[in-house]
Amino acid sequence: MRHLITTDDLGLDEIETLFKDAESYLQAPPPKLLQNRLVITLFFENSTRTRSSFEIAAKKLGADVVHLDVARSSTKKGETLYDTAANLNAMGPDAIVVRHAQSGTPYQISRHVNCAIFNAGDGAHAHPSQALLDLFTIRRHFKGDLEGKRIAIVGDIKNSRVANSNIRLLPRFGLKITLVAPPHFLPRTDLETTTRLKDVIDDVDIIMSLRTQTERHAQPIYASLKDYASDYCITKERIGDRNIMLMHPGPVHRNIDIDDAMLSDPRCKVLEQVKNGVAVRMAALKKLILANG
Ligand code: NCD
């Protein structure tokens, strides 16, 4: 049974095929390859983009989609997560898309079901479909030429599953990563790190800004988000006229992560990421569901 728990679940060739499919879905109406297939979305944490992106992706390929409203489900009545998963599994889905605040939950669920599990974000651990859509967006932007391209990942890296998945995935495709964050947001790492944006701004091709993951902080970590912004907000003033591709997985803290001017600047690819996300998730759903028979 194939699952997408981390980006390591896919080989380089498989990612190439996935991207070829995603590209074709951007070019022409997709074939209904998942007709009569059932995809369940099971989100224990908030989501705007990821859930709708997976649901739209599944529907565009002809699948039926059911969303389990966790707030009204039996986990609220004391049913364990595994019993919930086993019960959903008994309804015969082809895939369950899971988001959970606790790292490892999608992996645990994958051991109790016989359908594909898609990790749509587990705690600070991983968010593989986001990293895949980020890589896809970068590759399209640079027309496939990634060797030696430099990316600065900026912000709450330690608590970000988006950063953690990108840190695993992007170097496999030749990208060089620098982590830019205050010391308490930096993970233990072998990657190049700095606390100052200005150290790297002249050397990078891409900046990936991240949201401060306040929901994962046991106590307030920065005096205020405004103080954080004064050091790390991606402003037009800081970027100047440099040719830098600007990314963010969303949701953006406006004028904290990125300022108004840069959000409406053509160098900002946030909505491009969202658009590509549907195509990449279509390709991932197709691959795993059809691989599982
Ligand atoms: C991210 C997430 O939920 O991990 N959002 C997303 O999926 N696009 C990032 C975040 O919440 O900051």
PDB file of C-alpha atoms and ligand atoms in Angstrom:
ATOM      1  CA  MET A   1       0.000   0.000   0.000  1.00  0.00           C
ATOM      2  CA  ARG A   2       1.462   3.365  -1.038  1.00  0.00           C
ATOM      3  CA  HIS A   3       1.086   6.437   1.192  1.00  0.00           C
ATOM      4  CA  LEU A   4       2.389  10.007   1.129  1.00  0.00           C
ATOM      5  CA  ILE A   5       3.567  10.633   4.675  1.00  0.00           C
ATOM      6  CA  THR A   6       6.817  12.445   3.844  1.00  0.00           C
ATOM      7  CA  THR A   7       8.444  13.457   0.561  1.00  0.00           C
ATOM      8  CA  ASP A   8      10.882  10.560   1.075  1.00  0.00           C
ATOM      9  CA  ASP A   9       8.015   8.230   0.108  1.00  0.00           C
ATOM     10  CA  LEU A  10       8.606   9.261  -3.510  1.00  0.00           C
ATOM     11  CA  GLY A  11      11.712   8.541  -5.581  1.00  0.00           C
ATOM     12  CA  LEU A  12      13.198  11.171  -7.880  1.00  0.00           C
ATOM     13  CA  ASP A  13      11.770   9.487 -10.987  1.00  0.00           C
ATOM     14  CA  GLU A  14       8.361   9.328  -9.384  1.00  0.00           C
ATOM     15  CA  ILE A  15       8.478  13.037  -8.585  1.00  0.00           C
ATOM     16  CA  GLU A  16       9.453  13.737 -12.214  1.00  0.00           C
ATOM     17  CA  THR A  17       6.432  11.769 -13.433  1.00  0.00           C
ATOM     18  CA  LEU A  18       4.226  13.499 -10.907  1.00  0.00           C
ATOM     19  CA  PHE A  19       5.360  16.902 -12.166  1.00  0.00           C
ATOM     20  CA  LYS A  20       4.808  15.885 -15.779  1.00  0.00           C
ATOM     21  CA  ASP A  21       1.225  14.935 -14.903  1.00  0.00           C
ATOM     22  CA  ALA A  22       0.738  18.144 -12.903  1.00  0.00           C
ATOM     23  CA  GLU A  23       1.982  20.184 -15.856  1.00  0.00           C
ATOM     24  CA  SER A  24      -0.475  18.447 -18.180  1.00  0.00           C
ATOM     25  CA  TYR A  25      -3.353  19.187 -15.776  1.00  0.00           C
ATOM     26  CA  LEU A  26      -2.438  22.883 -15.965  1.00  0.00           C
ATOM     27  CA  GLN A  27      -2.510  22.783 -19.754  1.00  0.00           C
ATOM     28  CA  ALA A  28      -5.733  20.920 -20.527  1.00  0.00           C
ATOM     29  CA  PRO A  29      -8.877  19.641 -18.786  1.00  0.00           C
ATOM     30  CA  PRO A  30      -7.854  16.495 -16.894  1.00  0.00           C
ATOM     31  CA  PRO A  31      -9.142  13.009 -17.672  1.00  0.00           C
ATOM     32  CA  LYS A  32     -11.573  11.567 -15.111  1.00  0.00           C
ATOM     33  CA  LEU A  33      -9.104   8.947 -13.939  1.00  0.00           C
ATOM     34  CA  LEU A  34     -10.579   8.649 -10.455  1.00  0.00           C
ATOM     35  CA  GLN A  35     -14.229   8.099 -11.360  1.00  0.00           C
ATOM     36  CA  ASN A  36     -15.998   5.861  -8.819  1.00  0.00           C
ATOM     37  CA  ARG A  37     -13.143   6.403  -6.381  1.00  0.00           C
ATOM     38  CA  LEU A  38     -13.755   7.809  -2.903  1.00  0.00           C
ATOM     39  CA  VAL A  39     -11.513  10.310  -1.105  1.00  0.00           C
ATOM     40  CA  ILE A  40     -12.187  11.239   2.532  1.00  0.00           C
ATOM     41  CA  THR A  41     -10.712  14.386   4.076  1.00  0.00           C
ATOM     42  CA  LEU A  42     -10.159  14.211   7.824  1.00  0.00           C
ATOM     43  CA  PHE A  43      -8.844  17.477   9.284  1.00  0.00           C
ATOM     44  CA  PHE A  44      -8.225  17.760  13.018  1.00  0.00           C
ATOM     45  CA  GLU A  45      -6.550  21.162  12.518  1.00  0.00           C
ATOM     46  CA  ASN A  46      -7.700  24.285  10.687  1.00  0.00           C
ATOM     47  CA  SER A  47      -7.069  24.637   7.002  1.00  0.00           C
ATOM     48  CA  THR A  48      -8.127  26.957   4.217  1.00  0.00           C
ATOM     49  CA  ARG A  49      -5.927  26.047   1.301  1.00  0.00           C
ATOM     50  CA  THR A  50      -4.876  22.468   1.807  1.00  0.00           C
ATOM     51  CA  ARG A  51      -8.272  20.903   2.406  1.00  0.00           C
ATOM     52  CA  SER A  52      -9.986  22.715  -0.447  1.00  0.00           C
ATOM     53  CA  SER A  53      -6.997  22.074  -2.700  1.00  0.00           C
ATOM     54  CA  PHE A  54      -7.151  18.303  -2.076  1.00  0.00           C
ATOM     55  CA  GLU A  55     -10.938  18.268  -2.472  1.00  0.00           C
ATOM     56  CA  ILE A  56     -10.863  20.233  -5.727  1.00  0.00           C
ATOM     57  CA  ALA A  57      -8.011  18.055  -6.995  1.00  0.00           C
ATOM     58  CA  ALA A  58      -9.953  14.857  -6.269  1.00  0.00           C
ATOM     59  CA  LYS A  59     -13.145  16.220  -7.862  1.00  0.00           C
ATOM     60  CA  LYS A  60     -11.345  17.397 -10.989  1.00  0.00           C
ATOM     61  CA  LEU A  61     -10.231  13.807 -11.532  1.00  0.00           C
ATOM     62  CA  GLY A  62     -13.800  12.585 -11.110  1.00  0.00           C
ATOM     63  CA  ALA A  63     -13.547  11.171  -7.568  1.00  0.00           C
ATOM     64  CA  ASP A  64     -16.273  11.422  -4.934  1.00  0.00           C
ATOM     65  CA  VAL A  65     -15.196  13.438  -1.917  1.00  0.00           C
ATOM     66  CA  VAL A  66     -16.528  13.239   1.625  1.00  0.00           C
ATOM     67  CA  HIS A  67     -15.334  15.554   4.359  1.00  0.00           C
ATOM     68  CA  LEU A  68     -15.560  14.288   7.905  1.00  0.00           C
ATOM     69  CA  ASP A  69     -16.518  17.127  10.200  1.00  0.00           C
ATOM     70  CA  VAL A  70     -14.240  16.307  13.102  1.00  0.00           C
ATOM     71  CA  ALA A  71     -15.868  18.832  15.427  1.00  0.00           C
ATOM     72  CA  ARG A  72     -19.100  16.777  15.125  1.00  0.00           C
ATOM     73  CA  SER A  73     -17.529  13.333  14.836  1.00  0.00           C
ATOM     74  CA  SER A  74     -17.270  10.531  17.350  1.00  0.00           C
ATOM     75  CA  THR A  75     -13.674  11.424  18.304  1.00  0.00           C
ATOM     76  CA  LYS A  76     -15.472  14.191  20.199  1.00  0.00           C
ATOM     77  CA  LYS A  77     -17.486  11.437  21.929  1.00  0.00           C
ATOM     78  CA  GLY A  78     -14.288   9.700  23.068  1.00  0.00           C
ATOM     79  CA  GLU A  79     -13.650   7.335  20.167  1.00  0.00           C
ATOM     80  CA  THR A  80      -9.930   6.811  19.630  1.00  0.00           C
ATOM     81  CA  LEU A  81      -8.318   8.085  16.481  1.00  0.00           C
ATOM     82  CA  TYR A  82      -7.598   4.535  15.363  1.00  0.00           C
ATOM     83  CA  ASP A  83     -11.185   3.449  15.779  1.00  0.00           C
ATOM     84  CA  THR A  84     -12.285   6.495  13.792  1.00  0.00           C
ATOM     85  CA  ALA A  85      -9.789   5.552  11.083  1.00  0.00           C
ATOM     86  CA  ALA A  86     -10.823   1.884  11.101  1.00  0.00           C
ATOM     87  CA  ASN A  87     -14.483   2.877  10.767  1.00  0.00           C
ATOM     88  CA  LEU A  88     -13.771   5.233   7.893  1.00  0.00           C
ATOM     89  CA  ASN A  89     -11.659   2.532   6.281  1.00  0.00           C
ATOM     90  CA  ALA A  90     -14.567   0.099   6.507  1.00  0.00           C
ATOM     91  CA  MET A  91     -16.535   2.408   4.194  1.00  0.00           C
ATOM     92  CA  GLY A  92     -14.065   1.568   1.459  1.00  0.00           C
ATOM     93  CA  PRO A  93     -12.332   4.833   0.583  1.00  0.00           C
ATOM     94  CA  ASP A  94      -9.442   4.858  -1.857  1.00  0.00           C
ATOM     95  CA  ALA A  95      -7.663   7.575   0.078  1.00  0.00           C
ATOM     96  CA  ILE A  96      -7.897   9.449   3.361  1.00  0.00           C
ATOM     97  CA  VAL A  97      -6.300  12.895   3.570  1.00  0.00           C
ATOM     98  CA  VAL A  98      -5.324  13.588   7.188  1.00  0.00           C
ATOM     99  CA  ARG A  99      -4.219  16.687   9.044  1.00  0.00           C
ATOM    100  CA  HIS A 100      -3.433  16.531  12.750  1.00  0.00           C
ATOM    101  CA  ALA A 101      -1.671  18.690  15.337  1.00  0.00           C
ATOM    102  CA  GLN A 102       0.345  15.717  16.511  1.00  0.00           C
ATOM    103  CA  SER A 103       3.380  14.600  14.510  1.00  0.00           C
ATOM    104  CA  GLY A 104       3.200  10.981  13.425  1.00  0.00           C
ATOM    105  CA  THR A 105      -0.596  10.651  13.335  1.00  0.00           C
ATOM    106  CA  PRO A 106      -0.900  10.033   9.554  1.00  0.00           C
ATOM    107  CA  TYR A 107       1.807   7.366   9.795  1.00  0.00           C
ATOM    108  CA  GLN A 108       0.023   5.666  12.689  1.00  0.00           C
ATOM    109  CA  ILE A 109      -3.280   5.738  10.814  1.00  0.00           C
ATOM    110  CA  SER A 110      -1.607   4.295   7.721  1.00  0.00           C
ATOM    111  CA  ARG A 111      -0.899   1.112   9.676  1.00  0.00           C
ATOM    112  CA  HIS A 112      -4.598   0.557  10.420  1.00  0.00           C
ATOM    113  CA  VAL A 113      -6.138   1.029   6.983  1.00  0.00           C
ATOM    114  CA  ASN A 114      -5.961  -0.436   3.495  1.00  0.00           C
ATOM    115  CA  CYS A 115      -6.186   2.740   1.469  1.00  0.00           C
ATOM    116  CA  ALA A 116      -3.697   5.497   0.658  1.00  0.00           C
ATOM    117  CA  ILE A 117      -3.045   7.962   3.474  1.00  0.00           C
ATOM    118  CA  PHE A 118      -2.054  11.486   2.447  1.00  0.00           C
ATOM    119  CA  ASN A 119      -0.399  13.528   5.153  1.00  0.00           C
ATOM    120  CA  ALA A 120      -1.863  17.028   4.842  1.00  0.00           C
ATOM    121  CA  GLY A 121       0.309  18.302   7.697  1.00  0.00           C
ATOM    122  CA  ASP A 122       1.194  16.641  11.016  1.00  0.00           C
ATOM    123  CA  GLY A 123       2.364  18.923  13.817  1.00  0.00           C
ATOM    124  CA  ALA A 124       5.737  20.450  13.016  1.00  0.00           C
ATOM    125  CA  HIS A 125       6.843  17.262  11.261  1.00  0.00           C
ATOM    126  CA  ALA A 126       5.892  17.198   7.584  1.00  0.00           C
ATOM    127  CA  HIS A 127       3.648  18.616   4.880  1.00  0.00           C
ATOM    128  CA  PRO A 128       4.755  16.697   1.803  1.00  0.00           C
ATOM    129  CA  SER A 129       2.179  17.955  -0.720  1.00  0.00           C
ATOM    130  CA  GLN A 130       3.097  21.550   0.175  1.00  0.00           C
ATOM    131  CA  ALA A 131       6.822  20.909  -0.388  1.00  0.00           C
ATOM    132  CA  LEU A 132       6.037  19.186  -3.699  1.00  0.00           C
ATOM    133  CA  LEU A 133       3.952  22.119  -4.900  1.00  0.00           C
ATOM    134  CA  ASP A 134       6.673  24.517  -3.759  1.00  0.00           C
ATOM    135  CA  LEU A 135       9.319  22.604  -5.703  1.00  0.00           C
ATOM    136  CA  PHE A 136       7.034  22.399  -8.743  1.00  0.00           C
ATOM    137  CA  THR A 137       6.443  26.171  -8.595  1.00  0.00           C
ATOM    138  CA  ILE A 138      10.188  26.873  -8.305  1.00  0.00           C
ATOM    139  CA  ARG A 139      10.971  24.552 -11.231  1.00  0.00           C
ATOM    140  CA  ARG A 140       8.384  26.190 -13.466  1.00  0.00           C
ATOM    141  CA  HIS A 141       9.671  29.631 -12.521  1.00  0.00           C
ATOM    142  CA  PHE A 142      13.276  28.753 -13.413  1.00  0.00           C
ATOM    143  CA  LYS A 143      12.215  26.674 -16.442  1.00  0.00           C
ATOM    144  CA  GLY A 144      13.669  23.513 -14.963  1.00  0.00           C
ATOM    145  CA  ASP A 145      17.152  24.875 -14.241  1.00  0.00           C
ATOM    146  CA  LEU A 146      17.615  24.452 -10.491  1.00  0.00           C
ATOM    147  CA  GLU A 147      21.251  23.425 -10.068  1.00  0.00           C
ATOM    148  CA  GLY A 148      22.938  25.770  -7.593  1.00  0.00           C
ATOM    149  CA  LYS A 149      19.888  27.984  -7.085  1.00  0.00           C
ATOM    150  CA  ARG A 150      19.856  29.439  -3.587  1.00  0.00           C
ATOM    151  CA  ILE A 151      16.821  29.701  -1.351  1.00  0.00           C
ATOM    152  CA  ALA A 152      16.480  31.436   2.013  1.00  0.00           C
ATOM    153  CA  ILE A 153      13.796  29.972   4.255  1.00  0.00           C
ATOM    154  CA  VAL A 154      12.819  32.750   6.654  1.00  0.00           C
ATOM    155  CA  GLY A 155      10.932  32.615   9.941  1.00  0.00           C
ATOM    156  CA  ASP A 156       9.685  30.032  12.411  1.00  0.00           C
ATOM    157  CA  ILE A 157      11.558  27.151  10.827  1.00  0.00           C
ATOM    158  CA  LYS A 158      11.740  24.948  13.882  1.00  0.00           C
ATOM    159  CA  ASN A 159       7.962  24.757  14.225  1.00  0.00           C
ATOM    160  CA  SER A 160       7.149  24.672  10.524  1.00  0.00           C
ATOM    161  CA  ARG A 161       6.222  21.406   8.839  1.00  0.00           C
ATOM    162  CA  VAL A 162       6.397  23.269   5.530  1.00  0.00           C
ATOM    163  CA  ALA A 163      10.030  24.198   6.178  1.00  0.00           C
ATOM    164  CA  ASN A 164      10.851  20.712   7.422  1.00  0.00           C
ATOM    165  CA  SER A 165       9.467  19.068   4.286  1.00  0.00           C
ATOM    166  CA  ASN A 166      11.195  21.560   2.005  1.00  0.00           C
ATOM    167  CA  ILE A 167      14.502  21.066   3.819  1.00  0.00           C
ATOM    168  CA  ARG A 168      14.256  17.349   2.958  1.00  0.00           C
ATOM    169  CA  LEU A 169      13.010  17.765  -0.590  1.00  0.00           C
ATOM    170  CA  LEU A 170      14.718  20.768  -2.198  1.00  0.00           C
ATOM    171  CA  PRO A 171      18.351  19.611  -1.829  1.00  0.00           C
ATOM    172  CA  ARG A 172      17.437  16.399  -3.702  1.00  0.00           C
ATOM    173  CA  PHE A 173      16.910  18.674  -6.714  1.00  0.00           C
ATOM    174  CA  GLY A 174      20.133  20.684  -6.327  1.00  0.00           C
ATOM    175  CA  LEU A 175      18.844  23.688  -4.391  1.00  0.00           C
ATOM    176  CA  LYS A 176      21.063  25.274  -1.719  1.00  0.00           C
ATOM    177  CA  ILE A 177      19.243  26.296   1.449  1.00  0.00           C
ATOM    178  CA  THR A 178      20.063  28.966   4.016  1.00  0.00           C
ATOM    179  CA  LEU A 179      17.885  29.197   7.108  1.00  0.00           C
ATOM    180  CA  VAL A 180      17.219  32.748   8.288  1.00  0.00           C
ATOM    181  CA  ALA A 181      15.641  33.152  11.728  1.00  0.00           C
ATOM    182  CA  PRO A 182      16.130  34.338  15.266  1.00  0.00           C
ATOM    183  CA  PRO A 183      18.087  31.725  17.271  1.00  0.00           C
ATOM    184  CA  HIS A 184      14.973  30.311  18.996  1.00  0.00           C
ATOM    185  CA  PHE A 185      13.306  29.629  15.630  1.00  0.00           C
ATOM    186  CA  LEU A 186      16.295  27.739  14.219  1.00  0.00           C
ATOM    187  CA  PRO A 187      16.332  23.942  14.379  1.00  0.00           C
ATOM    188  CA  ARG A 188      19.515  21.983  15.009  1.00  0.00           C
ATOM    189  CA  THR A 189      20.875  21.611  11.504  1.00  0.00           C
ATOM    190  CA  ASP A 190      23.852  21.116   9.230  1.00  0.00           C
ATOM    191  CA  LEU A 191      22.480  23.709   6.815  1.00  0.00           C
ATOM    192  CA  GLU A 192      23.892  27.218   6.573  1.00  0.00           C
ATOM    193  CA  THR A 193      22.081  29.520   9.005  1.00  0.00           C
ATOM    194  CA  THR A 194      22.039  33.218   9.821  1.00  0.00           C
ATOM    195  CA  THR A 195      19.980  35.472  12.042  1.00  0.00           C
ATOM    196  CA  ARG A 196      20.133  38.377   9.590  1.00  0.00           C
ATOM    197  CA  LEU A 197      18.335  38.645   6.293  1.00  0.00           C
ATOM    198  CA  LYS A 198      20.855  41.125   5.000  1.00  0.00           C
ATOM    199  CA  ASP A 199      23.619  38.478   5.165  1.00  0.00           C
ATOM    200  CA  VAL A 200      21.985  36.523   2.306  1.00  0.00           C
ATOM    201  CA  ILE A 201      19.812  38.954   0.424  1.00  0.00           C
ATOM    202  CA  ASP A 202      22.362  39.570  -2.330  1.00  0.00           C
ATOM    203  CA  ASP A 203      23.013  35.857  -2.873  1.00  0.00           C
ATOM    204  CA  VAL A 204      19.572  34.245  -2.984  1.00  0.00           C
ATOM    205  CA  ASP A 205      17.305  33.508  -5.942  1.00  0.00           C
ATOM    206  CA  ILE A 206      14.280  32.627  -3.811  1.00  0.00           C
ATOM    207  CA  ILE A 207      12.901  33.639  -0.413  1.00  0.00           C
ATOM    208  CA  MET A 208      10.360  31.402   1.307  1.00  0.00           C
ATOM    209  CA  SER A 209       8.714  33.328   4.126  1.00  0.00           C
ATOM    210  CA  LEU A 210       6.875  31.415   6.871  1.00  0.00           C
ATOM    211  CA  ARG A 211       4.114  32.219   9.311  1.00  0.00           C
ATOM    212  CA  THR A 212       5.058  32.337  12.974  1.00  0.00           C
ATOM    213  CA  GLN A 213       3.439  29.148  14.324  1.00  0.00           C
ATOM    214  CA  THR A 214       1.991  30.727  17.462  1.00  0.00           C
ATOM    215  CA  GLU A 215      -0.311  27.728  18.007  1.00  0.00           C
ATOM    216  CA  ARG A 216       2.759  25.506  18.485  1.00  0.00           C
ATOM    217  CA  HIS A 217       4.529  27.755  21.005  1.00  0.00           C
ATOM    218  CA  ALA A 218       4.185  26.718  24.619  1.00  0.00           C
ATOM    219  CA  GLN A 219       4.766  30.345  25.611  1.00  0.00           C
ATOM    220  CA  PRO A 220       5.041  33.583  23.656  1.00  0.00           C
ATOM    221  CA  ILE A 221       8.440  33.455  22.022  1.00  0.00           C
ATOM    222  CA  TYR A 222       8.858  36.914  20.567  1.00  0.00           C
ATOM    223  CA  ALA A 223       7.956  39.999  22.566  1.00  0.00           C
ATOM    224  CA  SER A 224       5.420  40.722  19.844  1.00  0.00           C
ATOM    225  CA  LEU A 225       4.882  39.830  16.206  1.00  0.00           C
ATOM    226  CA  LYS A 226       5.690  43.472  15.441  1.00  0.00           C
ATOM    227  CA  ASP A 227       9.175  43.021  16.909  1.00  0.00           C
ATOM    228  CA  TYR A 228       9.595  39.897  14.787  1.00  0.00           C
ATOM    229  CA  ALA A 229       8.446  41.853  11.732  1.00  0.00           C
ATOM    230  CA  SER A 230      10.963  44.605  12.259  1.00  0.00           C
ATOM    231  CA  ASP A 231      13.729  42.027  11.747  1.00  0.00           C
ATOM    232  CA  TYR A 232      12.194  39.514   9.315  1.00  0.00           C
ATOM    233  CA  CYS A 233       9.272  40.996   7.399  1.00  0.00           C
ATOM    234  CA  ILE A 234       9.917  40.801   3.655  1.00  0.00           C
ATOM    235  CA  THR A 235       9.403  44.409   2.666  1.00  0.00           C
ATOM    236  CA  LYS A 236       9.833  46.209  -0.611  1.00  0.00           C
ATOM    237  CA  GLU A 237      12.450  48.324   1.119  1.00  0.00           C
ATOM    238  CA  ARG A 238      14.511  45.238   2.048  1.00  0.00           C
ATOM    239  CA  ILE A 239      14.190  43.526  -1.329  1.00  0.00           C
ATOM    240  CA  GLY A 240      14.708  46.636  -3.453  1.00  0.00           C
ATOM    241  CA  ASP A 241      14.940  45.812  -7.145  1.00  0.00           C
ATOM    242  CA  ARG A 242      16.617  42.436  -6.665  1.00  0.00           C
ATOM    243  CA  ASN A 243      15.372  39.660  -8.898  1.00  0.00           C
ATOM    244  CA  ILE A 244      14.101  37.384  -6.113  1.00  0.00           C
ATOM    245  CA  MET A 245      11.198  34.943  -6.323  1.00  0.00           C
ATOM    246  CA  LEU A 246       9.084  35.341  -3.175  1.00  0.00           C
ATOM    247  CA  MET A 247       7.060  32.438  -1.762  1.00  0.00           C
ATOM    248  CA  HIS A 248       4.865  31.738   1.273  1.00  0.00           C
ATOM    249  CA  PRO A 249       2.698  28.657   1.976  1.00  0.00           C
ATOM    250  CA  GLY A 250      -0.097  30.771   3.484  1.00  0.00           C
ATOM    251  CA  PRO A 251      -1.802  31.850   5.573  1.00  0.00           C
ATOM    252  CA  VAL A 252       0.249  35.059   5.449  1.00  0.00           C
ATOM    253  CA  HIS A 253       0.452  37.345   8.437  1.00  0.00           C
ATOM    254  CA  ARG A 254       0.194  40.503   6.335  1.00  0.00           C
ATOM    255  CA  ASN A 255       2.832  43.126   7.222  1.00  0.00           C
ATOM    256  CA  ILE A 256       4.417  40.663   9.661  1.00  0.00           C
ATOM    257  CA  ASP A 257       5.718  38.018   7.234  1.00  0.00           C
ATOM    258  CA  ILE A 258       5.454  40.036   4.005  1.00  0.00           C
ATOM    259  CA  ASP A 259       4.388  43.659   3.576  1.00  0.00           C
ATOM    260  CA  ASP A 260       1.479  44.905   1.464  1.00  0.00           C
ATOM    261  CA  ALA A 261       3.786  46.196  -1.258  1.00  0.00           C
ATOM    262  CA  MET A 262       5.591  42.879  -1.741  1.00  0.00           C
ATOM    263  CA  LEU A 263       2.365  40.881  -1.566  1.00  0.00           C
ATOM    264  CA  SER A 264       1.112  42.720  -4.620  1.00  0.00           C
ATOM    265  CA  ASP A 265       4.503  42.711  -6.358  1.00  0.00           C
ATOM    266  CA  PRO A 266       4.853  40.456  -9.433  1.00  0.00           C
ATOM    267  CA  ARG A 267       7.843  38.758  -7.768  1.00  0.00           C
ATOM    268  CA  CYS A 268       5.465  37.334  -5.156  1.00  0.00           C
ATOM    269  CA  LYS A 269       4.295  33.854  -6.236  1.00  0.00           C
ATOM    270  CA  VAL A 270       1.884  33.017  -3.411  1.00  0.00           C
ATOM    271  CA  LEU A 271      -1.169  32.629  -5.647  1.00  0.00           C
ATOM    272  CA  GLU A 272       0.884  30.748  -8.224  1.00  0.00           C
ATOM    273  CA  GLN A 273       1.701  28.264  -5.453  1.00  0.00           C
ATOM    274  CA  VAL A 274      -1.996  27.884  -4.660  1.00  0.00           C
ATOM    275  CA  LYS A 275      -2.863  27.326  -8.325  1.00  0.00           C
ATOM    276  CA  ASN A 276      -0.083  24.777  -8.813  1.00  0.00           C
ATOM    277  CA  GLY A 277      -1.080  23.060  -5.578  1.00  0.00           C
ATOM    278  CA  VAL A 278      -4.285  21.723  -7.113  1.00  0.00           C
ATOM    279  CA  ALA A 279      -2.422  20.270 -10.104  1.00  0.00           C
ATOM    280  CA  VAL A 280       0.302  18.690  -7.962  1.00  0.00           C
ATOM    281  CA  ARG A 281      -2.269  17.162  -5.597  1.00  0.00           C
ATOM    282  CA  MET A 282      -4.198  15.804  -8.585  1.00  0.00           C
ATOM    283  CA  ALA A 283      -1.028  14.101  -9.761  1.00  0.00           C
ATOM    284  CA  ALA A 284      -0.303  12.729  -6.282  1.00  0.00           C
ATOM    285  CA  LEU A 285      -3.856  11.410  -5.798  1.00  0.00           C
ATOM    286  CA  LYS A 286      -3.778   9.768  -9.199  1.00  0.00           C
ATOM    287  CA  LYS A 287      -0.398   8.166  -8.604  1.00  0.00           C
ATOM    288  CA  LEU A 288      -1.102   6.623  -5.231  1.00  0.00           C
ATOM    289  CA  ILE A 289      -4.722   5.653  -5.755  1.00  0.00           C
ATOM    290  CA  LEU A 290      -4.039   3.946  -9.085  1.00  0.00           C
ATOM    291  CA  ALA A 291      -0.841   2.328  -7.719  1.00  0.00           C
ATOM    292  CA  ASN A 292      -2.872   0.783  -4.902  1.00  0.00           C
ATOM    293  CA  GLY A 293      -5.251  -0.799  -7.456  1.00  0.00           C
TER     294      GLY A 293
HETATM  295  C1  NCD B   1       0.699  25.694   6.358  1.00  0.00           C
HETATM  296  C2  NCD B   1       0.320  24.583   7.287  1.00  0.00           C
HETATM  297  O1  NCD B   1      -0.821  24.438   7.686  1.00  0.00           O
HETATM  298  O2  NCD B   1       1.235  23.852   7.619  1.00  0.00           O
HETATM  299  N1  NCD B   1      -0.319  26.125   5.528  1.00  0.00           N
HETATM  300  C3  NCD B   1      -0.624  25.397   4.416  1.00  0.00           C
HETATM  301  O3  NCD B   1      -0.837  24.227   4.476  1.00  0.00           O
HETATM  302  N2  NCD B   1      -0.625  26.046   3.244  1.00  0.00           N
HETATM  303  C4  NCD B   1       1.500  26.745   6.967  1.00  0.00           C
HETATM  304  C5  NCD B   1       0.972  27.497   8.155  1.00  0.00           C
HETATM  305  O4  NCD B   1      -0.045  27.155   8.745  1.00  0.00           O
HETATM  306  O5  NCD B   1       1.633  28.463   8.522  1.00  0.00           O
END
